[in-house]
CSV table of C-alpha atoms and ligand atoms in Angstrom, one decimal:
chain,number,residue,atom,x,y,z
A,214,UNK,CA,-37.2,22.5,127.4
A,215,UNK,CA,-34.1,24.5,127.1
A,216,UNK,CA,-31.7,22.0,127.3
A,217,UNK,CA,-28.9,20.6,125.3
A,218,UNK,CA,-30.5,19.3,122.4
A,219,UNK,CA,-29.5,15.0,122.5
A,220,UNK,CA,-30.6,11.7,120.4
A,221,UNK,CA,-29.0,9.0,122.5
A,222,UNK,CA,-29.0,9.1,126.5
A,223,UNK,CA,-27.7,6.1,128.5
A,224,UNK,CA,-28.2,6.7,132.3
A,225,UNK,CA,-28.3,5.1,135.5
A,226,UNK,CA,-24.4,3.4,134.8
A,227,UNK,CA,-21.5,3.1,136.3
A,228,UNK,CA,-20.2,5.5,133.7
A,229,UNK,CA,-16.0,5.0,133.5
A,230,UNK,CA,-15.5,8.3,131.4
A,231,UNK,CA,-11.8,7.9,131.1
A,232,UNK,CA,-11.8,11.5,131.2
A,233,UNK,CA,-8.4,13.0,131.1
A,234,UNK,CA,-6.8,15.7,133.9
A,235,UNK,CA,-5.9,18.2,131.4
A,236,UNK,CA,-4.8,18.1,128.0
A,237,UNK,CA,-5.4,14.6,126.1
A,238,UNK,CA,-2.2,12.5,126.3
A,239,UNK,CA,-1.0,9.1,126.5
A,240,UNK,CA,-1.5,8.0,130.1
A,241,UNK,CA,1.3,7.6,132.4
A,242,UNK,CA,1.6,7.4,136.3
A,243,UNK,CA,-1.9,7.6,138.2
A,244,UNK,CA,-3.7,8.6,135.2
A,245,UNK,CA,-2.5,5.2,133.6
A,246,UNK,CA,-5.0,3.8,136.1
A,247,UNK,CA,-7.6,6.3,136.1
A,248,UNK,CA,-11.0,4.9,134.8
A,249,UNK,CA,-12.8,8.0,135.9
A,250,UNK,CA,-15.5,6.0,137.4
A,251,UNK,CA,-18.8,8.1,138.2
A,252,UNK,CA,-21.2,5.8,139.9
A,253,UNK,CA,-25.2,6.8,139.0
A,254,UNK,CA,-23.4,8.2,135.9
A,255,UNK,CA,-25.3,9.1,132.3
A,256,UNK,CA,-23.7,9.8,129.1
A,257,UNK,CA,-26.1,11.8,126.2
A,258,UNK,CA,-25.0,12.3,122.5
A,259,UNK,CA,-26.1,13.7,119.2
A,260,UNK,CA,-25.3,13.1,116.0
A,261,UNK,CA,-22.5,10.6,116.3
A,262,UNK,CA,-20.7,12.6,119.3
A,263,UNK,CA,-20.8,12.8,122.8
A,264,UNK,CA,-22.2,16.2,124.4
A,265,UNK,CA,-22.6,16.0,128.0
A,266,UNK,CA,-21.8,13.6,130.5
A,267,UNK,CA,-23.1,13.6,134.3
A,268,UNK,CA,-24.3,11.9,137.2
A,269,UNK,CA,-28.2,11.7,139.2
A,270,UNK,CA,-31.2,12.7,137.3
A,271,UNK,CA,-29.8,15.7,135.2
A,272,UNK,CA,-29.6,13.9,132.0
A,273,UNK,CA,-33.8,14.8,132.4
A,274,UNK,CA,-33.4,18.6,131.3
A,275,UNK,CA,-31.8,17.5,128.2
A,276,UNK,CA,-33.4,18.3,124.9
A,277,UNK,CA,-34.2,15.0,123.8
A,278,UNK,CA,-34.8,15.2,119.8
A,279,UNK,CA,-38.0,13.0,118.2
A,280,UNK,CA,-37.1,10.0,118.2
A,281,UNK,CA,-34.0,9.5,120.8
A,282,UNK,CA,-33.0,6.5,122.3
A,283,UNK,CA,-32.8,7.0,126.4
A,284,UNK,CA,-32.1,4.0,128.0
A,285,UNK,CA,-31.8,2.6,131.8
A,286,UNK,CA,-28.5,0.9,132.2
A,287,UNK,CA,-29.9,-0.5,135.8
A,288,UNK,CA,-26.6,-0.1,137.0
A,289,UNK,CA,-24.0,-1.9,134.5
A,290,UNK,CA,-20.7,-0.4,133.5
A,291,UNK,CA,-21.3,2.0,130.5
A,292,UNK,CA,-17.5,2.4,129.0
A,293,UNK,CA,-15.6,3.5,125.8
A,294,UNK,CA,-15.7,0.9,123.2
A,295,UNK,CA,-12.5,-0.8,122.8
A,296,UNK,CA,-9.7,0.4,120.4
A,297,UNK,CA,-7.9,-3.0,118.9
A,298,UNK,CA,-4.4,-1.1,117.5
A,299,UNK,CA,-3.2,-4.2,116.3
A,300,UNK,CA,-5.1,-7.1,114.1
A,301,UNK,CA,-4.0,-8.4,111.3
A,302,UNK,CA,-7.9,-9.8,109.9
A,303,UNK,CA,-6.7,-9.7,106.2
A,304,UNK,CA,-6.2,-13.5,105.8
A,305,UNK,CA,-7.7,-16.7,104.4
A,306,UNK,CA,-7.1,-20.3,105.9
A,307,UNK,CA,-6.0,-21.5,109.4
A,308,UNK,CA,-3.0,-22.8,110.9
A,309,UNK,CA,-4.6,-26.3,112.4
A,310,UNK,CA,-1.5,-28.2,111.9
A,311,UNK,CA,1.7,-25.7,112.9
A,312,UNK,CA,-0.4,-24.6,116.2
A,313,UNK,CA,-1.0,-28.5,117.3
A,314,UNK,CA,3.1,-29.3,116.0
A,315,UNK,CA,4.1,-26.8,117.9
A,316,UNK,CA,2.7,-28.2,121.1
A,317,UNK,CA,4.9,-31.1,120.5
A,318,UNK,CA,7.7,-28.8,120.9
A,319,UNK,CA,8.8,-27.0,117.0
A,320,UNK,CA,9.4,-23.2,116.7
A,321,UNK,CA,7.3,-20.5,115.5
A,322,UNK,CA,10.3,-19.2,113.5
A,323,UNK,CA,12.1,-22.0,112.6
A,324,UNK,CA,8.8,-23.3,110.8
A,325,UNK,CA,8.5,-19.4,109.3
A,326,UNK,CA,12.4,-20.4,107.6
A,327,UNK,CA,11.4,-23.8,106.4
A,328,UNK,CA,8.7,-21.7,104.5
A,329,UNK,CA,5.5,-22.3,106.7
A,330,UNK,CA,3.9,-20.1,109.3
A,331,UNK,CA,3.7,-17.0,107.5
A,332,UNK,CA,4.3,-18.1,104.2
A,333,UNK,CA,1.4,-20.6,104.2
A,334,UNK,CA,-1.3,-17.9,104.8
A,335,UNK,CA,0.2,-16.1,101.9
A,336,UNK,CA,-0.8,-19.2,99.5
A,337,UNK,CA,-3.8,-19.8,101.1
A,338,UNK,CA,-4.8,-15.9,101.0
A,339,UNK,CA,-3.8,-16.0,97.3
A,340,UNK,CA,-6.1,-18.4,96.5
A,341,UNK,CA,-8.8,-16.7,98.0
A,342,UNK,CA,-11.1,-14.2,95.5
A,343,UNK,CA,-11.8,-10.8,96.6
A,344,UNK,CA,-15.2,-11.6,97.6
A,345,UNK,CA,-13.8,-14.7,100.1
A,346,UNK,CA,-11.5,-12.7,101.4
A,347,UNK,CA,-13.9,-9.6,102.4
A,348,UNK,CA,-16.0,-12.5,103.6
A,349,UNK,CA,-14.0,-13.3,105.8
A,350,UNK,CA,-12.7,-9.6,107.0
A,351,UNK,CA,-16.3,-8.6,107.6
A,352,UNK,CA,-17.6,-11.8,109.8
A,353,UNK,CA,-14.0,-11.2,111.9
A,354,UNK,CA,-15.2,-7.4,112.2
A,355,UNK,CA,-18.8,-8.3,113.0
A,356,UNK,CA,-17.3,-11.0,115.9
A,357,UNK,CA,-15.0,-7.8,117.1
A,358,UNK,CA,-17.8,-5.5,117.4
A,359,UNK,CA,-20.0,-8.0,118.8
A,360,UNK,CA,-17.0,-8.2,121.6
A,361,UNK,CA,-17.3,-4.0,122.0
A,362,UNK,CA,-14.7,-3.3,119.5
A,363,UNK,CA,-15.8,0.3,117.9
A,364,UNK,CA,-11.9,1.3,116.2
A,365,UNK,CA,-9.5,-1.3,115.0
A,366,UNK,CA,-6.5,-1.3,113.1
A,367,UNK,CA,-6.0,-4.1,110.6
A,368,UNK,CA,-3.2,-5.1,108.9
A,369,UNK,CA,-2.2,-6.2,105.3
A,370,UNK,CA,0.9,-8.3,105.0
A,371,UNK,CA,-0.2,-11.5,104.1
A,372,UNK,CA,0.5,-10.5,99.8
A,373,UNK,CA,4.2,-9.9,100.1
A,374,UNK,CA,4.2,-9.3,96.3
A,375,UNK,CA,3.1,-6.1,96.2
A,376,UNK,CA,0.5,-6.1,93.4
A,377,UNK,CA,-0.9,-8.9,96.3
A,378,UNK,CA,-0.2,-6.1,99.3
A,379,UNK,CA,-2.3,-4.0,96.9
A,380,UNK,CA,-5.2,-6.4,96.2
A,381,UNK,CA,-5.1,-6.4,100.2
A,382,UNK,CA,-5.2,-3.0,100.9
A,383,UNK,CA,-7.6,-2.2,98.7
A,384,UNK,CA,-10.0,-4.9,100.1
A,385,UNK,CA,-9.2,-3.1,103.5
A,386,UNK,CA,-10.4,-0.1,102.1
A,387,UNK,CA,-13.8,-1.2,101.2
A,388,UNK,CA,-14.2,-3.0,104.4
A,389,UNK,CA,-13.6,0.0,105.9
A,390,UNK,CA,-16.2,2.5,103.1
A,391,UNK,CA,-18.7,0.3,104.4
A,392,UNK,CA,-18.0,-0.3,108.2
A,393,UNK,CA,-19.9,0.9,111.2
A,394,UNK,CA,-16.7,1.2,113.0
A,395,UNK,CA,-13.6,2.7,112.8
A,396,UNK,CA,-11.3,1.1,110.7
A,397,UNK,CA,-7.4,2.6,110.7
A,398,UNK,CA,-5.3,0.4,108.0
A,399,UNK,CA,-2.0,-0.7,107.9
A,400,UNK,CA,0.4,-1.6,104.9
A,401,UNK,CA,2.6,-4.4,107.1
A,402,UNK,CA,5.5,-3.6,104.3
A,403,UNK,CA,7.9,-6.2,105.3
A,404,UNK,CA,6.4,-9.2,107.0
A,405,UNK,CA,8.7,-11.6,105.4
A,406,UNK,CA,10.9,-12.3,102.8
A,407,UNK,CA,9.0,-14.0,99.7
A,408,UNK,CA,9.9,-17.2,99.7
A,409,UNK,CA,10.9,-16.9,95.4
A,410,UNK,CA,12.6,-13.7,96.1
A,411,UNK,CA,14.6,-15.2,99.2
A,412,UNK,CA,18.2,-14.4,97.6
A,413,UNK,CA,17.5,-10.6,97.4
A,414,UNK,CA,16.7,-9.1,100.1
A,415,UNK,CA,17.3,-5.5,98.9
A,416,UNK,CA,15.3,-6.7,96.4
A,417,UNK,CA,12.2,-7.2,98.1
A,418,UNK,CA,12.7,-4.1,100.4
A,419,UNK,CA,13.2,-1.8,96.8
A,420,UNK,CA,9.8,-3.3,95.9
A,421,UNK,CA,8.2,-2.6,98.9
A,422,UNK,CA,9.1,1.3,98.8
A,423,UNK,CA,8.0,1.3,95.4
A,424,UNK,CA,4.4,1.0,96.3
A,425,UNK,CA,4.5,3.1,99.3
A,426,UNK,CA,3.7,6.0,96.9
A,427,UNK,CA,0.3,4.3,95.6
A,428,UNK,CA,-0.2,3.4,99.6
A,429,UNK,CA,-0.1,7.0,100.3
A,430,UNK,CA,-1.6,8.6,97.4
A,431,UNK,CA,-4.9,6.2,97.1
A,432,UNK,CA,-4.8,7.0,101.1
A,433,UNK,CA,-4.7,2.8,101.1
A,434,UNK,CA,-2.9,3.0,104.3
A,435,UNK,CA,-2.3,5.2,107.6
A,436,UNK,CA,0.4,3.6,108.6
A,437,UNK,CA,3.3,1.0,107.7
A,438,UNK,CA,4.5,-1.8,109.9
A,439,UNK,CA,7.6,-4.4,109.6
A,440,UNK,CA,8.7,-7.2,111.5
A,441,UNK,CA,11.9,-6.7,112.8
A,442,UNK,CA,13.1,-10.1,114.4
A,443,UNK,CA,15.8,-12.7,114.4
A,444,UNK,CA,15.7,-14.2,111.0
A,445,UNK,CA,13.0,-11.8,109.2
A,446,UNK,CA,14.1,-8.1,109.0
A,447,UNK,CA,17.1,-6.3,110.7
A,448,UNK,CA,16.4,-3.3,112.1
A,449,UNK,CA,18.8,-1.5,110.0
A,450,UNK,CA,17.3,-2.9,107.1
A,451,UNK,CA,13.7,-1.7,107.1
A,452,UNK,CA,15.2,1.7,108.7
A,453,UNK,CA,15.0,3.5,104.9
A,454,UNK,CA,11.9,2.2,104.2
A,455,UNK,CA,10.1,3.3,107.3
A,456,UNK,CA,11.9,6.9,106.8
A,457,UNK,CA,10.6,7.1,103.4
A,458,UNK,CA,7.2,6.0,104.5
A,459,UNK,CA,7.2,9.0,107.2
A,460,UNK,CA,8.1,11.5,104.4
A,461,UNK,CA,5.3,10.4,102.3
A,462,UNK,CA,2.9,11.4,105.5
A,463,UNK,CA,2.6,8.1,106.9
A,464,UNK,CA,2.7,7.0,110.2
A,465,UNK,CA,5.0,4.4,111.4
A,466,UNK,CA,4.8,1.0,113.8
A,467,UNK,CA,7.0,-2.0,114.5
A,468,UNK,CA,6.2,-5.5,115.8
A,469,UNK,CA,9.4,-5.3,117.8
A,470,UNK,CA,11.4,-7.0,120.2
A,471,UNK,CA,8.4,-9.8,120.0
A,472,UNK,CA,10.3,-13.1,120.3
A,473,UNK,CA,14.1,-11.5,121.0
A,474,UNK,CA,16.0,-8.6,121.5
A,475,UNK,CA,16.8,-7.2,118.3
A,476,UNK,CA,16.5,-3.6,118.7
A,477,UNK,CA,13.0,-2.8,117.9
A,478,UNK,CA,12.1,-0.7,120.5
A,479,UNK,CA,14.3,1.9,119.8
A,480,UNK,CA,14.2,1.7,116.4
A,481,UNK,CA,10.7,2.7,117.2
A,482,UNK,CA,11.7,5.8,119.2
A,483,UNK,CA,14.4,6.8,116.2
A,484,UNK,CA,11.3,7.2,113.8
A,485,UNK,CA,8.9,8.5,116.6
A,486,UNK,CA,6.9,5.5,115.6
A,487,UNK,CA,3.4,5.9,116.7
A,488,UNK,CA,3.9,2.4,118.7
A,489,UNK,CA,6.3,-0.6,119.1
A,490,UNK,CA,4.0,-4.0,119.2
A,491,UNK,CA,4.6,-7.1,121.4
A,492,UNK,CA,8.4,-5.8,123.1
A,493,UNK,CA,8.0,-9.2,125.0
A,494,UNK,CA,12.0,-9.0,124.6
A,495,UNK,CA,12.7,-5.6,124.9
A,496,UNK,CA,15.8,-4.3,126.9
A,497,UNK,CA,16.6,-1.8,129.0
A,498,UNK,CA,17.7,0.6,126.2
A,499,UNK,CA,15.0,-0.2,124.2
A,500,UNK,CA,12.7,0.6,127.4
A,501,UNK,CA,14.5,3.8,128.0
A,502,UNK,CA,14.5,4.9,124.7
A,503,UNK,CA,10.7,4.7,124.8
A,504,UNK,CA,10.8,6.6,127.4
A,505,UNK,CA,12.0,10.2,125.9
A,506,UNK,CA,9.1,9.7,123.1
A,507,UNK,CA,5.4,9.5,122.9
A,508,UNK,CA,5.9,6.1,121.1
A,509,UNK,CA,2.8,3.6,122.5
A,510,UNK,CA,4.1,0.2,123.6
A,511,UNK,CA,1.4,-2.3,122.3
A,512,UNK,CA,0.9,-5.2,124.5
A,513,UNK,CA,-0.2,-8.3,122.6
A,514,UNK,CA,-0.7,-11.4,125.4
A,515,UNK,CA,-2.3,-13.5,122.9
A,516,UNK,CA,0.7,-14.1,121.2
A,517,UNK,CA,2.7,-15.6,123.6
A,518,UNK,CA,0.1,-17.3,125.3
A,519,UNK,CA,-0.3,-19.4,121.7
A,520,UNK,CA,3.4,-19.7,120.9
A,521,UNK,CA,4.6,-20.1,124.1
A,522,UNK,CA,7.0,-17.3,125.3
A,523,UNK,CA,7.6,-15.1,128.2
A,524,UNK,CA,5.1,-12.7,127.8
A,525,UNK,CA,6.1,-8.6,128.0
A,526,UNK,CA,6.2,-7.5,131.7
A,527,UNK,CA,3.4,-4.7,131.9
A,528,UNK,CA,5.5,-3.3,135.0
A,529,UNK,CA,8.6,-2.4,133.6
A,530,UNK,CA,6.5,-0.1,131.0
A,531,UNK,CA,4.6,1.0,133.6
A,532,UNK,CA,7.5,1.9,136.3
A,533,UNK,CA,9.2,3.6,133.3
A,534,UNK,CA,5.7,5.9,132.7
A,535,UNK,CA,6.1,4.6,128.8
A,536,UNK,CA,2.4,4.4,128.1
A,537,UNK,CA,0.8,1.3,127.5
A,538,UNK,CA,-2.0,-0.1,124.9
A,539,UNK,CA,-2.9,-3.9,124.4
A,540,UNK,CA,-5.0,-5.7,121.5
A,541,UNK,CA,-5.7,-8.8,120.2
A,542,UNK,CA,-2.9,-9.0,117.7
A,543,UNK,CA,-5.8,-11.2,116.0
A,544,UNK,CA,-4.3,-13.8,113.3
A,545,UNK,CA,-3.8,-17.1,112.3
A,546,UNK,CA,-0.5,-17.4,113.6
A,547,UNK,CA,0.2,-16.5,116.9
A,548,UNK,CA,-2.8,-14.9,118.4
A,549,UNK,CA,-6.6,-16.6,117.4
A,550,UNK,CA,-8.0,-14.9,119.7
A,551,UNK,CA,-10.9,-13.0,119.3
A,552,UNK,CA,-12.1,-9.4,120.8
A,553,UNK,CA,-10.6,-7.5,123.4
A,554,UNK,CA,-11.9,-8.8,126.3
A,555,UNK,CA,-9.9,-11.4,126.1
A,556,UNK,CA,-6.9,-9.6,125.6
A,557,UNK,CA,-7.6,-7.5,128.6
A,558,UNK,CA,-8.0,-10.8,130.8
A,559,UNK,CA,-4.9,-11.5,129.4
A,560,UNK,CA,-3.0,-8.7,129.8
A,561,UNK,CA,-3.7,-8.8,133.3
A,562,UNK,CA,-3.1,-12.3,134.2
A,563,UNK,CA,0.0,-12.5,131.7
A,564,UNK,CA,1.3,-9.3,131.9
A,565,UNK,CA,0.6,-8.1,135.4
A,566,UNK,CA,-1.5,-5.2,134.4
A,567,UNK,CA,-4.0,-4.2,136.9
A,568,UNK,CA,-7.5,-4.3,136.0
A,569,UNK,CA,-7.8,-0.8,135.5
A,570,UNK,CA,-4.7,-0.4,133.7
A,571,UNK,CA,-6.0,-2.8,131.3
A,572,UNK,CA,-8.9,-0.8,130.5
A,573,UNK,CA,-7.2,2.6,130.1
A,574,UNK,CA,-4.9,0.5,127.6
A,575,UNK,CA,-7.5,-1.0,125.7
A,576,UNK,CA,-9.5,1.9,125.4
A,577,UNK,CA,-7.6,6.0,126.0
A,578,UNK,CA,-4.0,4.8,124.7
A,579,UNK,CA,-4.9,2.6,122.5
A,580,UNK,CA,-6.9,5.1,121.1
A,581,UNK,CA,-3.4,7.0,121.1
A,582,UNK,CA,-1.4,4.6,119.6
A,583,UNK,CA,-3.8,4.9,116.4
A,584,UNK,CA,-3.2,8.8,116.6
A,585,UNK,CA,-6.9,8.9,117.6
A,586,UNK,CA,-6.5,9.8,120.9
A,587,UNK,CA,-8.6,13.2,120.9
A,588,UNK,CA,-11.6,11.3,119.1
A,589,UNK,CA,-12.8,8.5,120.9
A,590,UNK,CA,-11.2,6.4,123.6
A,591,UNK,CA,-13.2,8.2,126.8
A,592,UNK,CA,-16.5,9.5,127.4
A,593,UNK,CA,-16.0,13.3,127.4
A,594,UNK,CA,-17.6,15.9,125.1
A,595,UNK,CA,-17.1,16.1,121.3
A,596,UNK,CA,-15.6,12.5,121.4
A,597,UNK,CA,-17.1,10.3,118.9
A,598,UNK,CA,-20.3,8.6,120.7
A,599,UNK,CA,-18.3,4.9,120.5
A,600,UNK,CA,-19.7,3.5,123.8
A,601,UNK,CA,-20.0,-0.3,125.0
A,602,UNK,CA,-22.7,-1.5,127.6
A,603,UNK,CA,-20.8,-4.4,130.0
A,604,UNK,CA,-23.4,-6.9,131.7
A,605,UNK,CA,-21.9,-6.2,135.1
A,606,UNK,CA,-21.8,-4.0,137.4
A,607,UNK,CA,-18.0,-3.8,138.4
A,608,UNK,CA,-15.5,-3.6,135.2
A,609,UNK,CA,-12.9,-5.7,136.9
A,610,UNK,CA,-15.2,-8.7,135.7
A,611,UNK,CA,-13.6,-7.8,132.7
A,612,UNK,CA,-9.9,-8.9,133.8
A,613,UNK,CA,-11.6,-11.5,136.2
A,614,UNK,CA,-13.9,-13.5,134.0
A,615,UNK,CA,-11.7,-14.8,131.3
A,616,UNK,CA,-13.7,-15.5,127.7
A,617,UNK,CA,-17.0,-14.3,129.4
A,618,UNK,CA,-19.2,-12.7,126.9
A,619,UNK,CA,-19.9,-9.3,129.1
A,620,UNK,CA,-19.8,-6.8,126.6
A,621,UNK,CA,-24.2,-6.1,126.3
A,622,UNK,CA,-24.7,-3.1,123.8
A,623,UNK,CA,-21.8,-1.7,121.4
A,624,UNK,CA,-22.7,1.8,120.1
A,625,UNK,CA,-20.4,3.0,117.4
A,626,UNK,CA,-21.0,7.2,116.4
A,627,UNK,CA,-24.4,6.7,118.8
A,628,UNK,CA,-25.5,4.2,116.7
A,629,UNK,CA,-25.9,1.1,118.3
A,630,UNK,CA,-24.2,-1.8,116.4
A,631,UNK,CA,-24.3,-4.8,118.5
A,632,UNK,CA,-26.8,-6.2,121.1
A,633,UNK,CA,-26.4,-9.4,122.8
A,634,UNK,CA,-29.9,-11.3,124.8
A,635,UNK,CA,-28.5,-13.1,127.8
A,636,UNK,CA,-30.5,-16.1,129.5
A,637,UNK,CA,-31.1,-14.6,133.4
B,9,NIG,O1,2.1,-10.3,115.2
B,9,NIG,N1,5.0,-11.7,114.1
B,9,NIG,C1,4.6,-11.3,113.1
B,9,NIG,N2,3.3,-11.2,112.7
B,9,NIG,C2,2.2,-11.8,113.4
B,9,NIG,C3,2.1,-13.2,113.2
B,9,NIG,C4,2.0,-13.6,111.7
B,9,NIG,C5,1.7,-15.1,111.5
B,9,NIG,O2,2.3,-15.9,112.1
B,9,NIG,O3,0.9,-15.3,110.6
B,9,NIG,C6,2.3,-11.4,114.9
B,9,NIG,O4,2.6,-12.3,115.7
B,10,FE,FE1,1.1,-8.7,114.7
């Protein structure tokens, strides 16, 4: 055989490549829709990364190595693995009681002031030892990747204190050494104000810039993040911090515009953020100000499915050709919810994405709103071989069949990392 050599072949799909027309971008317009669905499709890889892709019995003059997996997908959806850009899995302890009181009608933020919400994961993370708390990270991972998650963000910003922030990261950082997946970290700087530190303000944000130099240099982070609402942090406030964090090499995102309009979003496009999370509230500058960058508008449904506000309209983003990513947002807060089918059900039946939208923003820009977006994301040549298997045979089950466990085989760098036996 003279083939291309290959160790991993999955044939006989419904292959959605989510191959891009031209040069990789974040997808706008028709391509924000574009699954790239080849039926009788096959996908082969080596080491870790995709080489060919194709359709009918071609995959047979491949070179396949001693030893390679080749396997009959009988006709299910073959896809990229999901990209979750926004989790925040770094946490100990649940939120029984605020989730059930606020169902009787009290406020996510009004709780945060009285020094709950936020405030009581810190103390409960505190108390947590190193080993709890990576525990915990890794069985949330395992439970994403089990859902088809192969690249996720997560979050710190449950220490506040930054010596805590630090334990945090760090613990993020051997999750990561030792994941199968992708794992992008984030130092959430300014999630709120310590509750001890609550009459300084500049105070707390000095303290946070003072560590963003051990954050780059220790390469703890990729990114930093601040919540910029009513009540937490201004947008003029974190403004320094997030420049300083760009000089120092580090990407930046915002949970913006999440339960009101307080200029998020465009802070955002000032810093070329890399995305601007939840803009549930966003305005029509704040849209058109996303629309003159490359900034990724994160959708995260859970979150006002749980708390109970008007989620983001998917249209508006996607009449304005801003591109749009979704993801669980997963935390003990606002958004329990685990893996992204979920949040791609969601994002439909909340946001009014269409199914294939969904799927282009859970997988291509989501991919681009981690500045991954030319290594995995869509199965296309040299990509990293991070591939899910769906029990179905149409991918709008995904959108359709809300909390359904669909996702059959997770491959992650062509290794597979998940497998789920279903009763027929
Ligand atoms: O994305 N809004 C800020 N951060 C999280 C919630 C944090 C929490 O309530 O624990 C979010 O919704
Ligand atoms: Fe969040």
């Amino acid at each position: 055989m003279h083939g291309r050599e290959a160790d991993l072949v999955i044939h006989g799909a419904r292959l959605l490549t989510l191959a891009p027309v031209g040069e990789e971008r974040p997808r706008v317009g028709h391509a924000a829709a574009d699954v790239g669905a080849v039926p009788g499709g096959w996908v082969a890889a080596l080491k870790g990364r995709i080489v060919e892709t194709g359709s009918g019995t071609a995959w047979e003059r491949l070179d396949l190595v001693k030893g390679a997996v080749v396997e009959d997908a009988g006709g299910r959806v073959v896809m990229p693995g999901f990209v979750d850009p926004h989790t925040h899995l770094c946490y100990a302890g649940e939120r029984w009681d605020e989730f059930a009181a606020r169902r009787s009608g009290s406020d996510y933020l009004a709780t945060l002031g009285r020094g709950g919400g936020i405030h009581a994961t810190v103390r409960s993370t505190k108390a947590a030892s190193d080993d709890e708390l990576l525990g915990l990270m890794r069985s949330r991972l395992d439970r994403a990747i089990a859902s088809g998650t192969t690249t996720i963000e997560i979050k710190s910003g449950y220490g506040l204190e930054p010596e805590e922030e630090l334990r945090h990261l760090r613990l993020i950082a051997r999750l990561r050494a030792e994941a199968l997946v992708d794992v992008s970290a984030t130092f959430l700087a300014a999630h709120a104000l310590p509750l001890r530190a609550s009459a300084d303000r500049a105070g707390f944000l000095r303290s946070a810039r003072a560590i963003l130099a051990t954050v780059a240099r220790e390469h703890l982070a990729e990114s930093v993040d601040a919540f910029v609402e009513k009540g937490v942090f201004e947008a003029d406030e974190v403004e320094p911090l997030m420049r300083e964090a760009a000089a120092l090499g580090l990407a930046v995102t915002i949970h913006a515009d999440q339960m009101n309009d307080v200029g998020g979003a465009a802070l955002a496009a000032r810093l070329d953020a890399r995305s601007a999370d939840h803009v549930s509230r966003i305005s029509a500058d704040g849209l058109h100000a996303l629309e003159r960058t490359r900034t990724v508008a994160v959708l995260l449904p859970g979150s006002p499915l749980f708390v109970g506000y008007e989620p983001a309209d998917g249209r508006r983003f996607v009449a304005n050709r801003v591109p749009v990513a979704i993801g669980t947002d997963h935390n003990p807060g606002t958004s329990p919810l685990e893996g992204m089918p979920v949040a791609v059900a969601l994002a439909v039946s909340l946001c009014g994405l269409t199914p294939h939208e969904a799927i282009v923003a859970a997988t291509a820009n989501a991919a681009h709103a981690l500045r991954r977006g030319k290594r995995t994301g869509a199965l296309v040549e040299g990509r990293r071989a991070d591939i899910a298997v769906l029990d179905t045979d149409d991918e709008r089950e995904l959108a359709y069949r809300l909390g359904a466990r669909l996702v059959r085989e997770v491959y992650a760098s062509g290794a597979r990392v998940a497998q789920t036996e279903f009763i027929r």
